[in-house]
Amino acid sequence: MRGEVRFLLDDAPRRLTQFDPTMTVLDYLRQVEHLTGTKEGCNEGDCGACTVVVAKPQNGRLRYQAVNACIQFLGTLDGCQLITVEHLAKAGKLHAVQQAMVDNHGSQCGFCTPGFVMSLFAMTRDFDEAPDDATIDDVLAGNLCRCTGYAPIARAAQAAYDLAPRDDAFTTGETETLEKLTALRDEETVEVGDGGKRRFLAPASLDDLAALYERHPEATLSAGSTDVGLRVTKQMKRPETLIYTGRVTELARLEETAEAIEIGAGVTYADALAILAQYYPDMGEVIRRIGSVQIRNTGTIGGNIANGSPIGDSPPLLIAAGATLHLRKGQARRSLPLEDFFLEYGKQDRQPGELVERISLPLPPEDTFFRAYKVSKRFDQDITAVLGAFSLTIEDGVVTSARLAYGGMAATPKRAALAEAALTGQPWSEATVKRAMAVLEADFQPLTDWRASGGYRMKAAQNLLYRCFIETTDPAVDTRLAGAALAGVGRGATG
Ligand SMILES: Cc1cc2nc3c(=O)[nH]c(=O)nc-3n(C[C@H](O)[C@H](O)[C@H](O)COP(=O)(O)OP(=O)(O)OC[C@H]3O[C@@H](n4cnc5c(N)ncnc54)[C@H](O)[C@@H]3O)c2cc1C
Ligand code: FES
Ligand code: FES
């Protein structure tokens, strides 16, 4: 057991032996370090005003990622370097991304500016050359600005590359930083309390995590904290014991076998995107539209499943593709089809002290096509109103297998069993599809809420199936927004 969390604040070591386990990185920066350049806007991961960059050793290099400090817990910094807007200018000289913002008039009130600067800084570490406009939009989708407008900021993103953004202290100091971070890392479970009963625990191995969670089933597990963080900042929950899973290397594993992609529960969207897009381009595109770069850098697929939300994006995708969920409690393991995990609203087939270990996603079989569509009010950085994911096997023009999974249509992510039956064994024709669309009304009675009315949801769900039919029978018809072209691009672990 190690009784301290240790990290680098820029290049200064920090060792913390006592803190509130749900203190956020943002509160720590502003209230403890008095570094107030990082701003608080929404405090829920939406606006990007709090964007900071966290660097971690990976494959002998440093990997820099933009994250939302407002929903990251302080203890998650263990073994990492935290970089804020205060750390970019060195020896009185602005960093290239800051200078480019000045030169291009990229800031007015400036409340959002530190967050934009940090997103741009992370971008320059991720891309060797100025990325195209669509990628810059994607990089900036998690930063909101109400005054300047985005055009000057997007221009600054490109102009930063003319100022050699990597010709900086972070590049010259990378080897030294790597050595310092490597020295901070170990296999011990971290345990730091607040001086009272509350504590932050961070095991480094799956065995330790499973044993710890079995012993403390009342604890709150936290992976990317893009859901758990909001329970703290918005619902004022203060769990006594927080177990962070982000140090467990086994959970971050992403492996490809002859039959399946094995996705550890702690794999982030950013890491999963490239491989999922390779085998399931539509899955890649939906994942690219989950939250923002900041959210995808920390949010995990395991967290998206475990929270059981009926509007989580990955469950319908994975259910349609026939994924299997693997759970573990102590030493006991069990597996089930993912759709069976979701029992009713807020209730999943998970025992106290049982964790999600991994997901097996079968590689797409021959003669099977996969389509997925997310409908939300905004194209990027928005929560789903309806999501349809379809996996259909068609042999000699006849549907031999149909898996239609929807999000936002019921109290859980759910298959449309009656519509599937209406398709199976039938010719893949407009008449068959229209019958299945009608049958969807017996499969679902969607709710009305502020995202969409029940009637809208039903119409959208039906039309998504029709869209799938058009795309597979008449590919020349243009059914996609231009942004969808990013599907195959995806920044993965190697940036
Ligand atoms: C601004 C913003 C935008 C978002 N946009 C989207 C979106 O477009 N689409 C979408 O689907 N979601 C979205 N989300 C929700 C969230 O990002 C996802 O649900 C994410 O996948 C959660 O993963 P996490 O690692 O952050 O989970 P956490 O917040 O760490 O945990 C979520 C839940 O899972 C549990 N948990 C975590 N890991 C395990 C495990 N291994 N075993 C058992 N339980 C576990 C936790 O205890 C908690 O109950 C958004 C959130 C924010 C803040
Ligand atoms: S304060 Fe808005 S994303 Fe953090
Ligand atoms: S400059 Fe005012 S919010 Fe961006």
Coordinates of C-alpha atoms and ligand atoms in Angstrom, one line a residue:
M1 CA 0.0 0.0 0.0
R2 CA 1.3 3.5 -0.9
G3 CA -0.1 6.3 1.2
E4 CA 0.5 9.1 -1.3
V5 CA -0.5 10.3 -4.7
R6 CA 2.5 11.6 -6.6
F7 CA 2.6 13.5 -9.9
L8 CA 4.3 16.4 -11.7
L9 CA 2.8 19.8 -11.8
D10 CA 4.6 20.9 -15.0
D11 CA 8.0 19.8 -13.8
A12 CA 7.5 20.3 -10.1
P13 CA 7.0 17.1 -8.0
R14 CA 3.9 16.8 -5.9
R15 CA 3.3 14.2 -3.2
L16 CA -0.2 14.4 -1.5
T17 CA -0.8 12.3 1.6
Q18 CA -4.2 13.6 2.5
F19 CA -7.1 15.0 0.4
D20 CA -10.8 14.7 -0.2
P21 CA -11.1 11.7 -2.5
T22 CA -13.6 13.5 -4.7
M23 CA -11.7 16.8 -5.0
T24 CA -11.4 17.6 -8.7
V25 CA -8.3 18.6 -10.5
L26 CA -9.9 22.0 -11.1
D27 CA -10.6 22.7 -7.4
Y28 CA -7.1 21.6 -6.6
L29 CA -5.6 23.9 -9.1
R30 CA -7.6 26.9 -8.2
Q31 CA -8.0 26.4 -4.4
V32 CA -4.8 24.7 -3.4
E33 CA -2.2 25.7 -6.0
H34 CA -3.9 29.1 -6.7
L35 CA -3.4 28.5 -10.4
T36 CA -6.5 30.3 -11.6
G37 CA -5.8 30.3 -15.3
T38 CA -7.9 27.2 -15.6
K39 CA -11.5 28.4 -15.5
E40 CA -14.7 26.9 -14.2
G41 CA -17.6 27.2 -16.6
C42 CA -20.2 24.5 -16.5
N43 CA -18.5 22.1 -14.1
E44 CA -19.9 19.1 -16.0
G45 CA -17.5 18.5 -18.9
D46 CA -19.4 20.4 -21.5
C47 CA -17.8 23.8 -22.0
G48 CA -14.0 23.1 -22.0
A49 CA -13.1 26.2 -20.0
C50 CA -11.3 23.9 -17.5
T51 CA -9.3 22.0 -20.1
V52 CA -5.8 21.0 -19.0
V53 CA -3.4 18.5 -20.5
V54 CA -2.3 15.3 -18.8
A55 CA 0.8 13.6 -20.1
K56 CA 1.5 9.9 -19.4
P57 CA 4.3 7.6 -20.4
Q58 CA 3.3 5.3 -23.3
N59 CA 5.5 3.2 -25.5
G60 CA 8.6 5.0 -24.4
R61 CA 7.2 8.5 -25.2
L62 CA 4.9 10.9 -23.5
R63 CA 1.3 10.9 -24.6
Y64 CA -0.4 14.3 -24.0
Q65 CA -4.2 14.4 -23.7
A66 CA -6.6 17.3 -23.2
V67 CA -9.1 16.5 -20.3
N68 CA -11.8 18.3 -18.4
A69 CA -10.3 19.2 -15.0
C70 CA -13.7 19.9 -13.6
I71 CA -14.7 16.2 -13.6
Q72 CA -11.3 14.5 -13.1
F73 CA -10.5 13.5 -9.6
L74 CA -7.2 14.7 -8.1
G75 CA -6.0 11.1 -7.4
T76 CA -6.2 10.2 -11.0
L77 CA -3.0 12.3 -11.6
D78 CA -0.9 9.6 -9.9
G79 CA 2.2 9.0 -12.1
C80 CA 1.2 11.7 -14.6
Q81 CA 2.3 15.2 -15.6
L82 CA -0.3 17.9 -15.3
I83 CA 0.1 20.9 -17.6
T84 CA -2.0 24.0 -17.3
V85 CA -2.2 27.2 -19.3
E86 CA 0.3 28.8 -16.7
H87 CA 3.0 26.4 -17.8
L88 CA 3.1 27.0 -21.5
A89 CA 4.9 30.3 -21.7
K90 CA 8.6 29.9 -20.7
A91 CA 11.2 32.6 -20.1
G92 CA 8.7 35.3 -20.8
K93 CA 7.9 34.0 -24.3
L94 CA 4.4 32.9 -25.3
H95 CA 4.0 29.3 -26.5
A96 CA 3.4 29.0 -30.2
V97 CA -0.3 28.2 -29.7
Q98 CA -0.7 31.3 -27.5
Q99 CA 1.1 33.5 -30.0
A100 CA -1.1 32.1 -32.8
M101 CA -4.2 33.0 -30.7
V102 CA -2.9 36.6 -30.3
D103 CA -1.9 37.0 -33.9
N104 CA -5.3 35.7 -35.1
H105 CA -7.5 37.6 -32.6
G106 CA -8.7 34.4 -31.2
S107 CA -9.8 35.8 -27.8
Q108 CA -12.2 38.5 -26.6
C109 CA -13.5 38.0 -23.0
G110 CA -11.0 35.3 -22.6
F111 CA -12.9 33.1 -20.2
C112 CA -12.8 30.2 -22.7
T113 CA -9.3 31.1 -24.0
P114 CA -7.2 29.0 -21.6
G115 CA -9.3 25.9 -22.5
F116 CA -8.9 26.6 -26.2
V117 CA -5.2 27.1 -25.8
M118 CA -4.8 23.8 -23.9
S119 CA -6.8 21.9 -26.5
L120 CA -4.6 23.4 -29.2
F121 CA -1.5 22.5 -27.3
A122 CA -2.7 18.9 -27.0
M123 CA -3.5 18.9 -30.8
T124 CA 0.1 20.0 -31.7
R125 CA 1.4 17.1 -29.7
D126 CA -1.0 14.7 -31.5
F127 CA -0.6 15.9 -35.1
D128 CA 2.8 16.4 -36.7
E129 CA 1.3 18.8 -39.3
A130 CA -1.7 21.1 -39.2
P131 CA -4.8 18.9 -39.5
D132 CA -7.6 19.5 -41.9
D133 CA -10.5 21.8 -41.1
A134 CA -12.8 18.9 -40.1
T135 CA -10.3 17.6 -37.6
I136 CA -9.7 21.0 -36.2
D137 CA -13.4 21.3 -35.6
D138 CA -13.3 18.0 -33.9
V139 CA -10.4 19.0 -31.7
L140 CA -12.3 22.2 -30.7
A141 CA -15.8 20.7 -30.4
G142 CA -15.4 20.4 -26.6
N143 CA -14.5 24.1 -26.1
L144 CA -17.4 26.6 -26.2
C145 CA -16.9 30.3 -26.9
R146 CA -19.7 32.8 -26.8
C147 CA -17.8 35.9 -27.9
T148 CA -15.0 35.4 -30.4
G149 CA -16.6 33.0 -32.8
Y150 CA -14.7 30.0 -34.0
A151 CA -13.2 31.2 -37.2
P152 CA -10.3 33.1 -35.7
I153 CA -9.6 30.2 -33.3
A154 CA -9.6 27.7 -36.1
R155 CA -7.2 30.0 -38.0
A156 CA -5.0 30.1 -34.9
A157 CA -5.0 26.3 -34.9
Q158 CA -3.4 26.2 -38.3
A159 CA -1.2 29.2 -37.8
A160 CA 0.4 27.6 -34.7
Y161 CA 2.1 25.2 -37.0
D162 CA 4.0 28.0 -38.7
L163 CA 5.4 28.9 -35.3
A164 CA 7.0 25.5 -34.7
P165 CA 4.8 24.5 -31.7
R166 CA 6.9 21.6 -30.8
D167 CA 10.1 23.6 -30.6
D168 CA 9.5 24.1 -26.9
A169 CA 10.5 23.1 -23.4
F170 CA 8.2 20.1 -23.4
T171 CA 10.0 18.6 -26.3
T172 CA 13.5 19.3 -25.0
G173 CA 12.5 18.1 -21.5
E174 CA 10.6 15.0 -22.7
T175 CA 13.3 12.5 -21.8
E176 CA 13.8 14.0 -18.3
T177 CA 10.1 14.1 -17.7
L178 CA 9.7 10.5 -18.8
E179 CA 12.4 9.4 -16.4
K180 CA 10.8 11.4 -13.5
L181 CA 7.3 9.9 -14.3
T182 CA 8.7 6.4 -14.6
A183 CA 10.3 6.7 -11.2
L184 CA 6.9 7.7 -9.7
R185 CA 5.2 4.6 -11.0
D186 CA 4.9 1.3 -9.1
E187 CA 2.6 -1.7 -8.6
E188 CA 1.4 -0.7 -5.1
T189 CA -2.2 0.1 -4.4
V190 CA -2.6 3.7 -3.6
E191 CA -4.6 4.6 -0.6
V192 CA -5.1 8.2 0.5
G193 CA -7.7 9.4 3.0
D194 CA -9.1 12.8 3.9
G195 CA -8.1 12.6 7.5
G196 CA -11.6 11.2 8.4
K197 CA -13.4 8.2 6.9
R198 CA -13.3 9.0 3.3
R199 CA -10.6 7.6 1.0
F200 CA -9.3 7.3 -2.5
L201 CA -8.0 3.9 -3.6
A202 CA -6.2 3.1 -6.8
P203 CA -5.0 -0.5 -7.3
A204 CA -2.5 -1.2 -10.1
S205 CA -3.6 -4.8 -11.0
L206 CA -6.8 -6.5 -11.8
D207 CA -6.4 -9.1 -9.0
D208 CA -6.0 -6.3 -6.5
L209 CA -8.9 -4.4 -7.9
A210 CA -11.2 -7.4 -7.9
A211 CA -10.2 -8.3 -4.3
L212 CA -10.6 -4.7 -3.1
Y213 CA -14.0 -4.3 -4.7
E214 CA -15.2 -7.6 -3.3
R215 CA -14.2 -6.4 0.1
H216 CA -15.8 -3.0 -0.3
P217 CA -18.9 -3.5 -2.5
E218 CA -20.3 -0.2 -1.2
A219 CA -17.4 1.7 -2.8
T220 CA -17.9 3.8 -6.0
L221 CA -15.8 2.6 -8.9
S222 CA -14.5 5.3 -11.1
A223 CA -12.9 4.9 -14.5
G224 CA -12.9 8.1 -16.6
S225 CA -15.3 9.8 -14.1
T226 CA -17.3 11.4 -17.0
D227 CA -20.4 10.1 -15.2
V228 CA -19.2 9.8 -11.6
G229 CA -17.6 13.3 -11.7
L230 CA -21.0 14.8 -12.4
R231 CA -22.6 12.9 -9.5
V232 CA -20.1 14.8 -7.4
T233 CA -20.2 18.3 -9.0
K234 CA -24.0 18.3 -9.9
Q235 CA -25.7 16.0 -7.4
M236 CA -23.3 16.7 -4.5
K237 CA -22.7 13.0 -3.8
R238 CA -19.7 12.4 -1.6
P239 CA -18.9 8.7 -1.7
E240 CA -17.0 7.5 1.3
T241 CA -14.7 5.2 -0.7
L242 CA -13.7 5.9 -4.3
I243 CA -11.9 3.1 -6.2
Y244 CA -10.2 4.4 -9.3
T245 CA -9.6 1.8 -12.0
G246 CA -7.3 3.8 -14.3
R247 CA -4.1 2.3 -13.0
V248 CA -5.1 -1.3 -13.8
T249 CA -3.2 -2.1 -17.0
E250 CA -5.3 -5.3 -17.7
L251 CA -8.4 -3.2 -18.0
A252 CA -6.9 -0.9 -20.5
R253 CA -6.0 -3.8 -22.9
L254 CA -7.4 -3.8 -26.4
E255 CA -6.6 -7.1 -28.2
E256 CA -7.5 -8.4 -31.6
T257 CA -7.9 -12.2 -32.0
A258 CA -9.0 -14.2 -35.0
E259 CA -12.6 -14.0 -34.0
A260 CA -13.1 -10.9 -31.8
I261 CA -11.8 -7.6 -30.5
E262 CA -11.3 -7.9 -26.7
I263 CA -12.0 -4.5 -25.1
G264 CA -10.9 -4.1 -21.5
A265 CA -13.5 -2.2 -19.4
G266 CA -11.0 0.6 -18.9
V267 CA -10.3 1.2 -22.6
T268 CA -11.1 4.8 -23.5
Y269 CA -13.1 5.9 -26.5
A270 CA -9.9 7.6 -27.8
D271 CA -8.1 4.3 -27.7
A272 CA -10.9 2.2 -29.1
L273 CA -11.9 4.4 -31.9
A274 CA -9.3 3.4 -34.6
I275 CA -9.8 -0.4 -34.3
L276 CA -13.6 -0.2 -34.0
A277 CA -13.7 2.1 -37.0
Q278 CA -11.5 -0.3 -39.0
Y279 CA -14.0 -3.2 -38.6
Y280 CA -17.2 -1.3 -38.0
P281 CA -16.9 2.2 -39.6
D282 CA -20.3 3.3 -38.4
M283 CA -19.4 2.3 -34.8
G284 CA -16.2 4.4 -35.2
E285 CA -18.3 7.4 -36.4
V286 CA -20.8 7.2 -33.5
I287 CA -17.9 6.9 -31.0
R288 CA -16.2 9.9 -32.6
R289 CA -19.4 11.8 -31.8
I290 CA -19.5 10.8 -28.1
G291 CA -18.9 14.0 -26.1
S292 CA -15.7 15.8 -27.1
V293 CA -12.0 14.9 -27.4
Q294 CA -11.7 15.7 -23.7
I295 CA -14.5 13.3 -22.8
R296 CA -13.3 10.6 -25.2
N297 CA -9.8 10.8 -23.7
T298 CA -11.0 9.6 -20.3
G299 CA -14.5 8.1 -20.8
T300 CA -14.5 4.3 -21.1
I301 CA -16.6 1.8 -22.8
G302 CA -16.9 -0.2 -19.5
G303 CA -18.2 2.9 -17.8
N304 CA -20.8 3.5 -20.5
I305 CA -22.0 -0.1 -20.1
A306 CA -21.9 -0.2 -16.3
N307 CA -23.9 3.0 -15.8
G308 CA -26.8 1.3 -17.6
S309 CA -28.1 4.5 -19.2
P310 CA -30.8 3.9 -21.8
I311 CA -29.1 6.6 -23.9
G312 CA -25.5 5.5 -23.6
D313 CA -24.1 5.2 -27.1
S314 CA -21.9 2.1 -27.0
P315 CA -24.4 -0.5 -25.7
P316 CA -26.7 -0.5 -28.7
L317 CA -23.7 -0.6 -31.0
L318 CA -22.2 -3.5 -29.2
I319 CA -25.5 -5.4 -28.8
A320 CA -26.3 -5.2 -32.5
A321 CA -22.8 -6.6 -33.2
G322 CA -23.4 -9.5 -30.8
A323 CA -21.0 -8.6 -28.0
T324 CA -20.4 -10.6 -24.9
L325 CA -19.9 -9.0 -21.5
H326 CA -17.4 -10.5 -19.0
L327 CA -17.9 -9.8 -15.3
R328 CA -15.7 -10.6 -12.3
K329 CA -16.2 -10.7 -8.6
G330 CA -13.2 -11.7 -6.6
Q331 CA -11.9 -14.7 -8.4
A332 CA -15.2 -15.7 -9.9
R333 CA -15.9 -14.8 -13.5
R334 CA -19.0 -15.0 -15.7
S335 CA -20.0 -14.0 -19.1
L336 CA -23.4 -13.1 -20.7
P337 CA -24.7 -11.6 -23.9
L338 CA -24.5 -7.8 -23.4
E339 CA -28.2 -7.3 -24.0
D340 CA -29.0 -9.5 -21.0
F341 CA -27.0 -7.2 -18.7
F342 CA -29.7 -4.5 -18.9
L343 CA -32.6 -5.6 -16.8
E344 CA -34.7 -2.5 -16.3
Y345 CA -34.2 1.2 -15.9
G346 CA -31.3 1.7 -13.4
K347 CA -31.0 -2.0 -12.8
Q348 CA -28.3 -4.2 -14.3
D349 CA -27.3 -7.9 -13.8
R350 CA -24.4 -7.0 -11.6
Q351 CA -23.8 -8.2 -8.1
P352 CA -22.4 -6.0 -5.3
G353 CA -18.6 -6.1 -5.6
E354 CA -18.8 -7.4 -9.2
L355 CA -17.0 -5.4 -11.9
V356 CA -17.1 -5.3 -15.6
E357 CA -13.8 -6.8 -16.8
R358 CA -14.0 -6.8 -20.6
I359 CA -16.2 -6.9 -23.7
S360 CA -15.8 -9.4 -26.6
L361 CA -16.8 -7.8 -29.8
P362 CA -17.0 -10.4 -32.6
L363 CA -15.4 -9.5 -35.9
P364 CA -18.1 -8.8 -38.5
P365 CA -19.1 -12.1 -40.3
E366 CA -19.1 -12.4 -44.0
D367 CA -22.3 -11.3 -45.8
T368 CA -23.2 -9.1 -42.8
F369 CA -23.4 -5.4 -42.9
F370 CA -23.5 -3.1 -39.9
R371 CA -25.0 0.3 -39.9
A372 CA -25.4 2.7 -36.9
Y373 CA -27.0 6.2 -36.7
K374 CA -27.0 8.6 -33.8
V375 CA -29.8 11.2 -33.8
S376 CA -29.1 14.2 -31.5
K377 CA -30.0 17.9 -31.5
R378 CA -26.5 18.9 -32.3
F379 CA -24.2 16.8 -34.5
D380 CA -21.2 16.9 -32.1
Q381 CA -20.9 16.9 -28.3
D382 CA -24.5 16.0 -27.7
I383 CA -26.5 13.3 -25.9
T384 CA -28.5 10.9 -28.1
A385 CA -32.2 11.2 -28.6
V386 CA -32.4 7.9 -30.6
L387 CA -29.6 5.6 -31.7
G388 CA -30.2 2.7 -34.1
A389 CA -27.6 0.0 -34.7
F390 CA -28.3 -2.8 -37.2
S391 CA -26.5 -5.9 -38.1
L392 CA -28.0 -7.8 -41.0
T393 CA -26.9 -10.9 -42.8
I394 CA -28.2 -11.2 -46.3
E395 CA -27.7 -14.3 -48.3
D396 CA -29.0 -14.5 -51.9
G397 CA -31.1 -11.5 -51.2
V398 CA -32.8 -13.0 -48.1
V399 CA -32.3 -11.8 -44.6
T400 CA -30.9 -14.8 -42.6
S401 CA -30.1 -12.9 -39.4
A402 CA -31.2 -9.5 -38.1
R403 CA -30.0 -7.8 -34.9
L404 CA -31.6 -4.4 -34.4
A405 CA -30.6 -2.5 -31.3
Y406 CA -31.9 0.9 -30.2
G407 CA -30.9 3.4 -27.6
G408 CA -33.4 6.1 -26.4
M409 CA -36.4 4.0 -27.2
A410 CA -37.0 2.1 -23.9
A411 CA -35.9 2.1 -20.3
T412 CA -32.8 0.2 -21.4
P413 CA -30.8 -0.3 -24.5
K414 CA -32.9 -2.9 -26.3
R415 CA -33.3 -5.1 -29.3
A416 CA -36.4 -4.8 -31.5
A417 CA -37.3 -8.5 -31.3
L418 CA -40.6 -8.2 -33.3
A419 CA -39.0 -6.1 -36.1
E420 CA -36.1 -8.6 -36.2
A421 CA -38.6 -11.4 -36.7
A422 CA -40.4 -9.5 -39.4
L423 CA -37.2 -9.2 -41.3
T424 CA -35.7 -12.7 -40.8
G425 CA -36.3 -15.1 -43.6
Q426 CA -37.7 -12.4 -45.8
P427 CA -36.3 -10.8 -49.0
W428 CA -34.3 -7.6 -48.2
S429 CA -36.9 -5.5 -50.1
E430 CA -38.7 -2.2 -49.5
A431 CA -41.9 -4.1 -48.7
T432 CA -40.2 -6.2 -46.0
V433 CA -38.5 -3.1 -44.5
K434 CA -41.8 -1.1 -44.4
R435 CA -43.4 -4.0 -42.6
A436 CA -40.6 -4.1 -40.0
M437 CA -40.9 -0.3 -39.6
A438 CA -44.5 -0.7 -38.7
V439 CA -43.8 -3.5 -36.3
L440 CA -41.4 -1.3 -34.4
E441 CA -44.5 0.3 -32.9
A442 CA -45.1 -2.9 -31.1
D443 CA -41.5 -3.2 -30.0
F444 CA -41.3 0.2 -28.3
Q445 CA -43.4 2.8 -26.6
P446 CA -40.7 5.6 -26.3
L447 CA -40.9 8.3 -23.7
T448 CA -41.3 12.0 -24.3
D449 CA -38.7 14.1 -22.6
W450 CA -36.9 17.4 -23.4
R451 CA -34.6 15.7 -25.9
A452 CA -37.4 14.4 -28.1
S453 CA -41.1 13.5 -28.0
G454 CA -42.1 9.8 -28.1
G455 CA -43.7 10.3 -31.5
Y456 CA -40.4 11.8 -32.9
R457 CA -38.4 9.0 -31.5
M458 CA -40.6 6.4 -33.1
K459 CA -40.6 8.1 -36.5
A460 CA -36.8 8.5 -36.3
A461 CA -36.3 4.9 -35.3
Q462 CA -38.4 3.7 -38.2
N463 CA -36.7 6.0 -40.7
L464 CA -33.2 4.9 -39.5
L465 CA -34.1 1.4 -40.6
Y466 CA -35.3 2.7 -43.9
R467 CA -32.1 4.7 -44.3
C468 CA -30.2 1.5 -43.7
F469 CA -32.2 -0.1 -46.5
I470 CA -31.4 2.8 -48.9
E471 CA -27.7 2.8 -48.1
T472 CA -27.4 -1.0 -48.6
T473 CA -29.4 -1.2 -51.8
D474 CA -28.7 2.2 -53.4
P475 CA -25.3 3.4 -52.2
A476 CA -25.3 6.2 -54.6
V477 CA -27.9 8.1 -52.6
D478 CA -26.2 10.7 -50.3
T479 CA -27.5 10.0 -46.8
R480 CA -24.6 11.3 -44.6
L481 CA -23.5 14.7 -43.4
A482 CA -20.0 15.7 -44.5
G483 CA -18.7 15.2 -40.9
A484 CA -19.4 11.5 -41.2
A485 CA -16.4 11.2 -43.5
L486 CA -14.2 11.2 -40.4
A487 CA -15.4 7.8 -39.6
G488 CA -12.3 5.9 -40.6
V489 CA -9.8 8.5 -39.4
G490 CA -9.9 8.2 -35.7
R491 CA -7.0 9.1 -33.5
G492 CA -5.9 6.1 -31.6
A493 CA -3.4 5.3 -29.0
T494 CA -0.5 6.2 -31.2
G495 CA -2.1 9.6 -32.0
Ligands
LIG1 C1 -19.9 16.4 -21.5 C2 -20.3 14.9 -21.6 C3 -20.7 14.4 -22.8 C4 -21.1 13.1 -22.9 N1 -21.4 12.6 -24.1 C5 -21.8 11.3 -24.2 C6 -22.3 10.8 -25.4 O1 -22.3 11.5 -26.5 N2 -22.6 9.5 -25.5 C7 -22.6 8.7 -24.4 O2 -23.0 7.5 -24.4 N3 -22.2 9.2 -23.2 C8 -21.8 10.4 -23.1 N4 -21.4 10.9 -21.9 C9 -21.5 10.1 -20.7 C10 -20.1 9.4 -20.3 O3 -19.1 10.0 -21.0 C11 -20.1 7.9 -20.7 O4 -21.1 7.2 -20.1 C12 -18.8 7.3 -20.4 O5 -18.6 6.1 -21.2 C13 -18.6 6.9 -19.0 O6 -17.3 6.3 -18.8 P1 -16.4 6.6 -17.6 O7 -15.2 5.8 -17.8 O8 -16.2 8.1 -17.6 O9 -17.3 6.1 -16.4 P2 -17.3 6.6 -14.9 O10 -17.9 7.9 -14.8 O11 -16.0 6.4 -14.3 O12 -18.3 5.5 -14.3 C14 -19.6 5.3 -14.9 C15 -20.3 4.2 -14.1 O13 -19.7 3.0 -14.4 C16 -19.2 2.4 -13.2 N5 -18.0 1.7 -13.6 C17 -16.9 2.2 -14.2 N6 -16.0 1.2 -14.5 C18 -16.6 0.1 -14.1 C19 -16.2 -1.3 -14.1 N7 -15.0 -1.7 -14.6 N8 -17.0 -2.2 -13.5 C20 -18.2 -1.9 -13.0 N9 -18.6 -0.6 -12.9 C21 -17.8 0.4 -13.5 C22 -19.0 3.5 -12.2 O14 -19.1 3.1 -10.9 C23 -20.2 4.4 -12.6 O15 -21.4 3.9 -12.0 C24 -21.0 12.3 -21.7 C25 -20.6 12.8 -20.5 C26 -20.2 14.1 -20.5 C27 -19.8 14.7 -19.2
FES2 S1 -16.0 23.7 -16.5 FE1 -17.0 23.3 -18.3 S2 -16.0 21.5 -19.0 FE2 -15.2 21.9 -17.1
FES3 S1 -13.7 34.8 -25.8 FE1 -15.4 35.0 -24.5 S2 -16.2 33.0 -24.3 FE2 -14.6 32.8 -25.6

